[in-house]
């Protein structure tokens, strides 16, 4: 069995860390890093901290529009697939790297396994949603994190085999959150105390690329008042500088700007926060797992179960709604929504069976 794994951005490195070493214990895996995220803060730190095997191939393809980036990845992957001749191509999530990996593989006649299949926000304006839908319809093996994802795929009558495996990010979070929670020294540079601050992240194209939306996002963050640690994604920082909005955040007494953080420091801040304010997919889920209420700066989410469970509130960019959501006490119950933390094992077993 030779698996070619295509990854390229921060959450994909985290997800792959639950699978790669297991896959390599009893088979061959060749990892291709597309270069979608290339800064050390968004890439190398995750390989180091999560013991992810270093990628065998680096494509160095970042930047540009979604279309041109995907096209360049396709062009680079075609000869690579011919050379490596894998029995399966494994892709994760919903990025340009996911779509390019899946499409190049199918065109080469190689079956695709998709981890995190079936997620839908039902918002086709999100580039991620388009990548998810197309990848799912190209895949031979669709590995779902939740029952809702399985149901989405049944409704769309996908051609591939659908399996509920649970969420690989849960594996990583369950493994690392307990120790991270104890590392309260990580809070010191931000001058915040456990349970008395917010952790915020924002980087979705729909929130940061349009200057009018970005202004609303900044207004929301400025309205929070509670101390707020804000690790800035490079894309967000660049857009804030272009729109001349970074200064407002730098000058706000309650906002503590940070660079993008490694997984262990970020998880320490997440587990000790009073609440999380985010537009990230992964962070909504990790907040739920940590028992930290989440306010999501999006009009929709693919992680609907966290909303239904009462732990996540969608506020889009409405500052008043965000403040109201932060005042809600979440319910006592926090059922296991995305599996038991053993999704990685199931992914490996299913990929082996396919190969
Ligand atoms: N994350 C991190 N450092 C940060 C911000 C996020 O390690 O400064 C982690 C976070 O724990 C989660 C993942 O990155 O596992 C989420 O990635 P991101 O928000 O970039 O992507 P999305 O999930 O929205 O696709």
Coordinates of C-alpha atoms and ligand atoms in Angstrom, one line a residue:
X1 CA 0.0 0.0 0.0
X2 CA 1.4 3.4 -1.0
X3 CA -0.6 6.4 0.0
X4 CA 0.1 9.9 -1.3
X5 CA -1.1 12.5 1.2
X6 CA -1.7 16.0 0.0
X7 CA -1.7 18.7 2.6
X8 CA -0.9 22.4 2.6
X9 CA -2.4 24.5 5.4
X10 CA -2.4 24.8 9.2
X11 CA -5.5 22.7 10.0
X12 CA -4.5 20.0 7.6
X13 CA -1.1 19.6 9.4
X14 CA -3.1 19.2 12.6
X15 CA -5.5 16.6 11.1
X16 CA -2.7 14.6 9.4
X17 CA -0.9 14.3 12.7
X18 CA -3.7 11.9 13.8
X19 CA -3.2 9.7 10.8
X20 CA 0.3 9.9 9.2
X21 CA 2.5 8.0 11.8
X22 CA -0.2 5.3 12.0
X23 CA -0.3 4.9 8.3
X24 CA 3.5 4.7 8.1
X25 CA 3.7 2.1 10.9
X26 CA 2.4 -0.5 8.4
X27 CA 2.7 0.9 4.9
X28 CA 4.2 3.6 2.8
X29 CA 3.1 7.2 2.9
X30 CA 4.5 10.0 0.8
X31 CA 3.4 13.4 2.0
X32 CA 3.2 16.3 -0.5
X33 CA 3.1 19.8 1.1
X34 CA 1.7 22.1 -1.5
X35 CA 3.0 25.3 0.2
X36 CA -0.4 26.9 0.6
X37 CA 0.7 27.9 4.1
X38 CA 4.5 28.4 4.0
X39 CA 5.3 30.7 6.9
X40 CA 7.1 28.8 9.7
X41 CA 4.3 30.0 12.1
X42 CA 1.7 28.3 10.0
X43 CA 3.6 25.3 9.0
X44 CA 6.9 24.1 10.5
X45 CA 5.8 24.6 14.1
X46 CA 3.0 22.0 13.6
X47 CA 5.3 19.4 12.1
X48 CA 7.6 19.9 15.1
X49 CA 5.0 20.0 17.9
X50 CA 2.7 17.3 16.6
X51 CA 5.5 14.9 15.5
X52 CA 4.2 14.9 11.9
X53 CA 6.6 13.2 9.6
X54 CA 8.4 15.9 7.4
X55 CA 6.9 16.0 3.9
X56 CA 8.8 14.1 1.2
X57 CA 7.8 16.6 -1.5
X58 CA 7.4 20.4 -1.3
X59 CA 5.6 22.1 -4.2
X60 CA 6.1 25.7 -2.9
X61 CA 2.8 26.9 -4.3
X62 CA 1.2 29.7 -2.3
X63 CA -0.4 33.0 -3.0
X64 CA -2.5 34.1 -5.9
X65 CA -6.2 33.7 -6.4
X66 CA -8.0 30.4 -5.5
X67 CA -8.3 29.6 -9.2
X68 CA -4.7 30.2 -10.1
X69 CA -3.4 28.5 -7.0
X70 CA -5.5 25.4 -7.6
X71 CA -4.4 25.4 -11.3
X72 CA -0.7 25.6 -10.3
X73 CA -1.2 22.7 -7.9
X74 CA -2.9 20.6 -10.5
X75 CA -0.1 21.2 -12.9
X76 CA 2.5 20.2 -10.3
X77 CA 0.6 17.2 -9.0
X78 CA 0.1 15.5 -12.4
X79 CA 3.7 14.5 -13.1
X80 CA 4.2 13.8 -9.4
X81 CA 1.4 11.3 -9.3
X82 CA 2.7 9.6 -12.5
X83 CA 6.1 9.3 -10.9
X84 CA 5.0 8.1 -7.4
X85 CA 2.1 5.9 -8.7
X86 CA 0.3 5.7 -5.3
X87 CA -2.6 3.2 -4.7
X88 CA -4.6 5.9 -2.9
X89 CA -4.5 9.7 -2.6
X90 CA -5.5 11.0 0.8
X91 CA -6.8 14.5 1.2
X92 CA -8.2 16.5 4.2
X93 CA -10.8 19.2 4.7
X94 CA -11.7 21.9 2.2
X95 CA -8.8 23.9 0.9
X96 CA -7.4 24.4 -2.6
X97 CA -4.9 21.6 -1.8
X98 CA -7.8 19.3 -1.0
X99 CA -9.5 20.0 -4.3
X100 CA -6.3 19.9 -6.4
X101 CA -5.2 16.6 -4.8
X102 CA -8.6 15.0 -5.4
X103 CA -9.0 16.2 -9.0
X104 CA -5.4 15.4 -10.1
X105 CA -5.8 11.9 -8.6
X106 CA -9.1 11.2 -10.3
X107 CA -7.8 12.4 -13.6
X108 CA -4.9 10.0 -13.1
X109 CA -7.3 7.1 -12.3
X110 CA -6.2 6.9 -8.6
X111 CA -8.9 6.5 -6.0
X112 CA -9.3 9.4 -3.5
X113 CA -10.0 9.1 0.2
X114 CA -11.4 12.3 1.8
X115 CA -11.1 12.9 5.5
X116 CA -13.7 15.3 6.9
X117 CA -16.1 14.5 4.1
X118 CA -19.8 15.6 4.1
X119 CA -19.4 18.9 6.0
X120 CA -21.6 21.6 4.6
X121 CA -22.2 25.2 5.5
X122 CA -24.7 25.5 2.6
X123 CA -23.0 28.8 1.7
X124 CA -21.6 28.5 -1.8
X125 CA -20.1 32.0 -1.5
X126 CA -17.4 30.4 0.7
X127 CA -14.5 29.0 -1.4
X128 CA -14.2 26.2 1.2
X129 CA -17.8 25.0 0.5
X130 CA -17.2 24.7 -3.2
X131 CA -14.0 22.7 -2.5
X132 CA -15.9 20.4 -0.1
X133 CA -18.7 19.6 -2.5
X134 CA -16.5 19.0 -5.5
X135 CA -14.0 16.9 -3.5
X136 CA -16.8 14.7 -2.1
X137 CA -18.2 14.0 -5.5
X138 CA -14.7 13.0 -6.7
X139 CA -13.9 10.7 -3.8
X140 CA -14.1 6.9 -3.7
X141 CA -13.9 6.9 0.1
X142 CA -15.7 9.5 2.2
X143 CA -14.7 9.6 5.8
X144 CA -17.2 11.6 7.9
X145 CA -16.7 13.3 11.3
X146 CA -20.4 13.3 12.2
X147 CA -23.8 11.7 11.5
X148 CA -25.0 15.0 9.9
X149 CA -22.1 14.8 7.4
X150 CA -23.2 11.2 6.5
X151 CA -26.7 12.5 6.0
X152 CA -25.5 15.4 3.8
X153 CA -23.8 12.9 1.5
X154 CA -26.8 10.6 1.3
X155 CA -28.9 13.6 0.2
X156 CA -26.4 14.5 -2.5
X157 CA -26.2 10.8 -3.6
X158 CA -22.4 10.8 -3.8
X159 CA -20.9 7.9 -5.7
X160 CA -18.2 6.8 -3.2
X161 CA -18.4 4.7 -0.1
X162 CA -19.4 6.7 3.0
X163 CA -18.1 5.8 6.5
X164 CA -18.6 7.6 9.8
X165 CA -15.2 7.6 11.5
X166 CA -15.4 10.6 13.8
X167 CA -13.2 13.7 13.7
X168 CA -9.5 13.4 13.5
X169 CA -9.1 16.8 15.1
X170 CA -10.9 15.4 18.2
X171 CA -8.1 12.8 18.4
X172 CA -5.5 15.6 18.6
X173 CA -7.5 17.8 21.0
X174 CA -8.3 14.9 23.4
X175 CA -4.7 14.0 23.5
X176 CA -3.3 17.5 24.1
X177 CA -6.0 19.6 25.7
X178 CA -5.5 18.2 29.3
X179 CA -1.8 19.1 29.5
X180 CA -2.4 22.4 27.6
X181 CA -5.0 23.5 30.2
X182 CA -2.4 23.1 32.9
X183 CA 0.1 25.4 31.1
X184 CA -1.2 28.7 32.5
X185 CA 2.2 30.3 32.2
X186 CA 1.4 30.7 28.5
X187 CA -1.1 33.4 29.6
X188 CA 1.5 35.6 31.3
X189 CA 2.8 37.6 28.3
X190 CA -0.8 38.7 27.6
X191 CA -1.5 39.7 31.2
X192 CA -4.7 37.7 31.4
X193 CA -6.0 35.3 34.0
X194 CA -7.7 31.9 33.5
X195 CA -11.4 32.3 32.9
X196 CA -11.1 36.1 32.6
X197 CA -10.3 36.7 28.9
X198 CA -11.5 36.0 25.4
X199 CA -9.5 34.2 22.7
X200 CA -10.3 35.6 19.2
X201 CA -9.2 34.4 15.7
X202 CA -10.3 35.7 12.3
X203 CA -9.1 34.9 8.8
X204 CA -12.0 33.8 6.6
X205 CA -11.9 35.5 3.1
X206 CA -15.5 36.6 3.6
X207 CA -14.5 38.5 6.7
X208 CA -11.2 40.0 5.9
X209 CA -10.8 40.5 2.2
X210 CA -13.7 43.0 1.9
X211 CA -12.6 46.3 3.6
X212 CA -16.2 47.0 4.7
X213 CA -16.6 43.6 6.3
X214 CA -13.2 44.0 7.9
X215 CA -14.2 47.3 9.4
X216 CA -17.3 45.6 11.0
X217 CA -15.1 42.8 12.3
X218 CA -12.7 45.3 13.9
X219 CA -15.7 47.2 15.4
X220 CA -17.0 43.9 16.9
X221 CA -13.6 43.1 18.5
X222 CA -13.3 46.7 19.8
X223 CA -16.8 46.4 21.4
X224 CA -15.9 43.3 23.5
X225 CA -14.3 45.2 26.4
X226 CA -13.1 42.0 28.1
X227 CA -9.4 41.4 27.7
X228 CA -9.1 39.7 24.3
X229 CA -6.0 37.7 23.0
X230 CA -6.0 37.9 19.2
X231 CA -3.3 35.8 17.4
X232 CA -3.3 37.4 14.0
X233 CA -3.3 35.2 10.9
X234 CA -0.8 36.7 8.3
X235 CA -3.7 37.2 5.8
X236 CA -5.6 39.2 8.4
X237 CA -2.7 41.3 9.4
X238 CA -2.0 42.1 5.8
X239 CA -5.6 43.2 5.2
X240 CA -5.7 45.2 8.4
X241 CA -2.5 47.1 7.3
X242 CA -4.0 47.7 3.8
X243 CA -7.2 49.0 5.3
X244 CA -5.4 51.1 7.9
X245 CA -7.2 49.3 10.7
X246 CA -4.3 47.6 12.5
X247 CA -3.7 50.8 14.6
X248 CA -7.2 50.7 16.1
X249 CA -6.6 47.2 17.4
X250 CA -3.0 48.0 18.6
X251 CA -4.3 51.0 20.6
X252 CA -7.3 49.2 22.2
X253 CA -6.4 48.6 25.8
X254 CA -8.3 45.3 26.0
X255 CA -6.9 43.8 22.8
X256 CA -3.6 41.7 23.2
X257 CA -2.3 41.1 19.7
X258 CA -0.1 38.0 19.1
X259 CA 1.6 36.3 16.2
X260 CA 0.0 33.1 14.9
X261 CA 0.7 30.6 17.7
X262 CA 1.8 27.0 17.7
X263 CA -0.8 24.4 18.5
X264 CA 0.3 23.9 22.1
X265 CA 0.3 27.6 23.1
X266 CA -2.9 28.2 21.2
X267 CA -4.6 25.3 23.0
X268 CA -3.4 26.5 26.4
X269 CA -5.0 29.9 25.7
X270 CA -8.2 28.2 24.3
X271 CA -8.7 25.9 27.3
X272 CA -8.3 28.7 29.8
X273 CA -10.4 31.3 28.0
X274 CA -13.8 32.4 29.3
X275 CA -15.0 32.2 25.7
X276 CA -13.8 32.1 22.1
X277 CA -14.7 34.5 19.4
X278 CA -13.8 33.1 16.0
X279 CA -14.6 32.6 12.3
X280 CA -12.5 29.4 12.2
X281 CA -14.0 26.0 11.6
X282 CA -11.6 24.0 13.7
X283 CA -11.6 26.4 16.6
X284 CA -15.4 26.2 17.0
X285 CA -15.0 22.5 17.5
X286 CA -12.0 22.7 19.8
X287 CA -13.8 25.2 22.0
X288 CA -16.7 22.8 22.4
X289 CA -14.3 19.9 23.3
X290 CA -12.6 22.2 25.9
X291 CA -16.0 23.2 27.4
X292 CA -15.4 26.9 26.4
X293 CA -18.4 28.8 24.9
X294 CA -17.9 30.0 21.3
X295 CA -19.2 33.0 19.5
X296 CA -18.8 32.5 15.7
X297 CA -18.4 35.5 13.4
X298 CA -20.1 33.9 10.5
X299 CA -23.7 33.7 9.3
X300 CA -23.5 29.8 9.0
X301 CA -21.4 26.9 10.1
X302 CA -20.7 23.4 9.0
X303 CA -20.3 22.5 12.7
X304 CA -24.1 22.8 13.4
X305 CA -24.1 20.4 16.3
X306 CA -22.1 22.8 18.5
X307 CA -24.9 25.4 17.9
X308 CA -27.7 22.9 18.5
X309 CA -26.0 21.9 21.8
X310 CA -26.1 25.5 23.0
X311 CA -22.3 26.0 23.1
X312 CA -21.9 28.0 19.9
X313 CA -23.8 31.1 18.7
X314 CA -23.6 32.5 15.2
X315 CA -23.5 36.3 15.2
X316 CA -22.0 37.1 11.8
X317 CA -20.4 40.5 12.4
X318 CA -23.1 42.0 14.7
X319 CA -21.3 43.4 17.7
X320 CA -24.5 43.6 19.9
X321 CA -25.3 40.0 19.1
X322 CA -21.8 39.0 20.0
X323 CA -22.0 40.8 23.4
X324 CA -25.4 39.2 24.0
X325 CA -24.0 35.7 23.1
X326 CA -21.1 36.2 25.5
X327 CA -23.6 36.7 28.3
X328 CA -25.3 33.3 27.8
X329 CA -24.4 30.5 30.2
X330 CA -24.0 27.3 28.2
X331 CA -25.9 24.2 29.3
X332 CA -24.4 21.7 31.6
X333 CA -24.5 18.9 29.0
X334 CA -21.8 18.5 26.4
X335 CA -22.4 15.3 24.6
X336 CA -19.7 13.6 22.5
X337 CA -20.6 15.0 19.0
X338 CA -17.6 14.2 16.9
X339 CA -16.4 10.8 18.0
X340 CA -14.4 9.2 20.7
X341 CA -10.9 10.5 19.8
X342 CA -10.0 7.3 17.8
X343 CA -10.9 8.6 14.3
X344 CA -7.3 8.3 13.1
X345 CA -7.3 4.5 13.6
X346 CA -10.5 4.2 11.6
X347 CA -9.2 6.4 8.8
X348 CA -6.1 4.2 8.5
X349 CA -8.2 1.0 8.5
X350 CA -10.5 2.3 5.8
X351 CA -7.7 3.6 3.6
X352 CA -5.9 0.3 3.9
X353 CA -9.1 -1.5 2.9
X354 CA -9.4 0.8 -0.1
X355 CA -5.7 0.4 -1.1
Ligands
LIG1 N1 -4.5 27.3 15.6 C1 -3.2 27.4 16.1 N2 -2.7 28.7 16.3 C2 -3.3 29.8 16.1 C3 -4.7 29.7 15.6 C4 -5.2 28.5 15.4 O1 -2.6 26.4 16.3 O2 -2.8 30.9 16.3 C5 -5.1 26.0 15.3 C6 -6.4 25.7 16.0 O3 -6.1 25.1 17.3 C7 -7.1 24.8 15.1 C8 -6.6 25.2 13.8 O4 -5.4 26.0 14.0 O5 -6.7 23.5 15.3 C9 -7.6 26.0 13.0 O6 -7.0 26.5 11.9 P1 -7.7 27.7 11.0 O7 -8.5 28.6 11.9 O8 -6.5 28.3 10.3 O9 -8.5 26.9 9.9 P2 -10.0 26.5 9.8 O10 -10.3 25.5 10.9 O11 -10.9 27.7 9.9 O12 -10.1 25.9 8.4

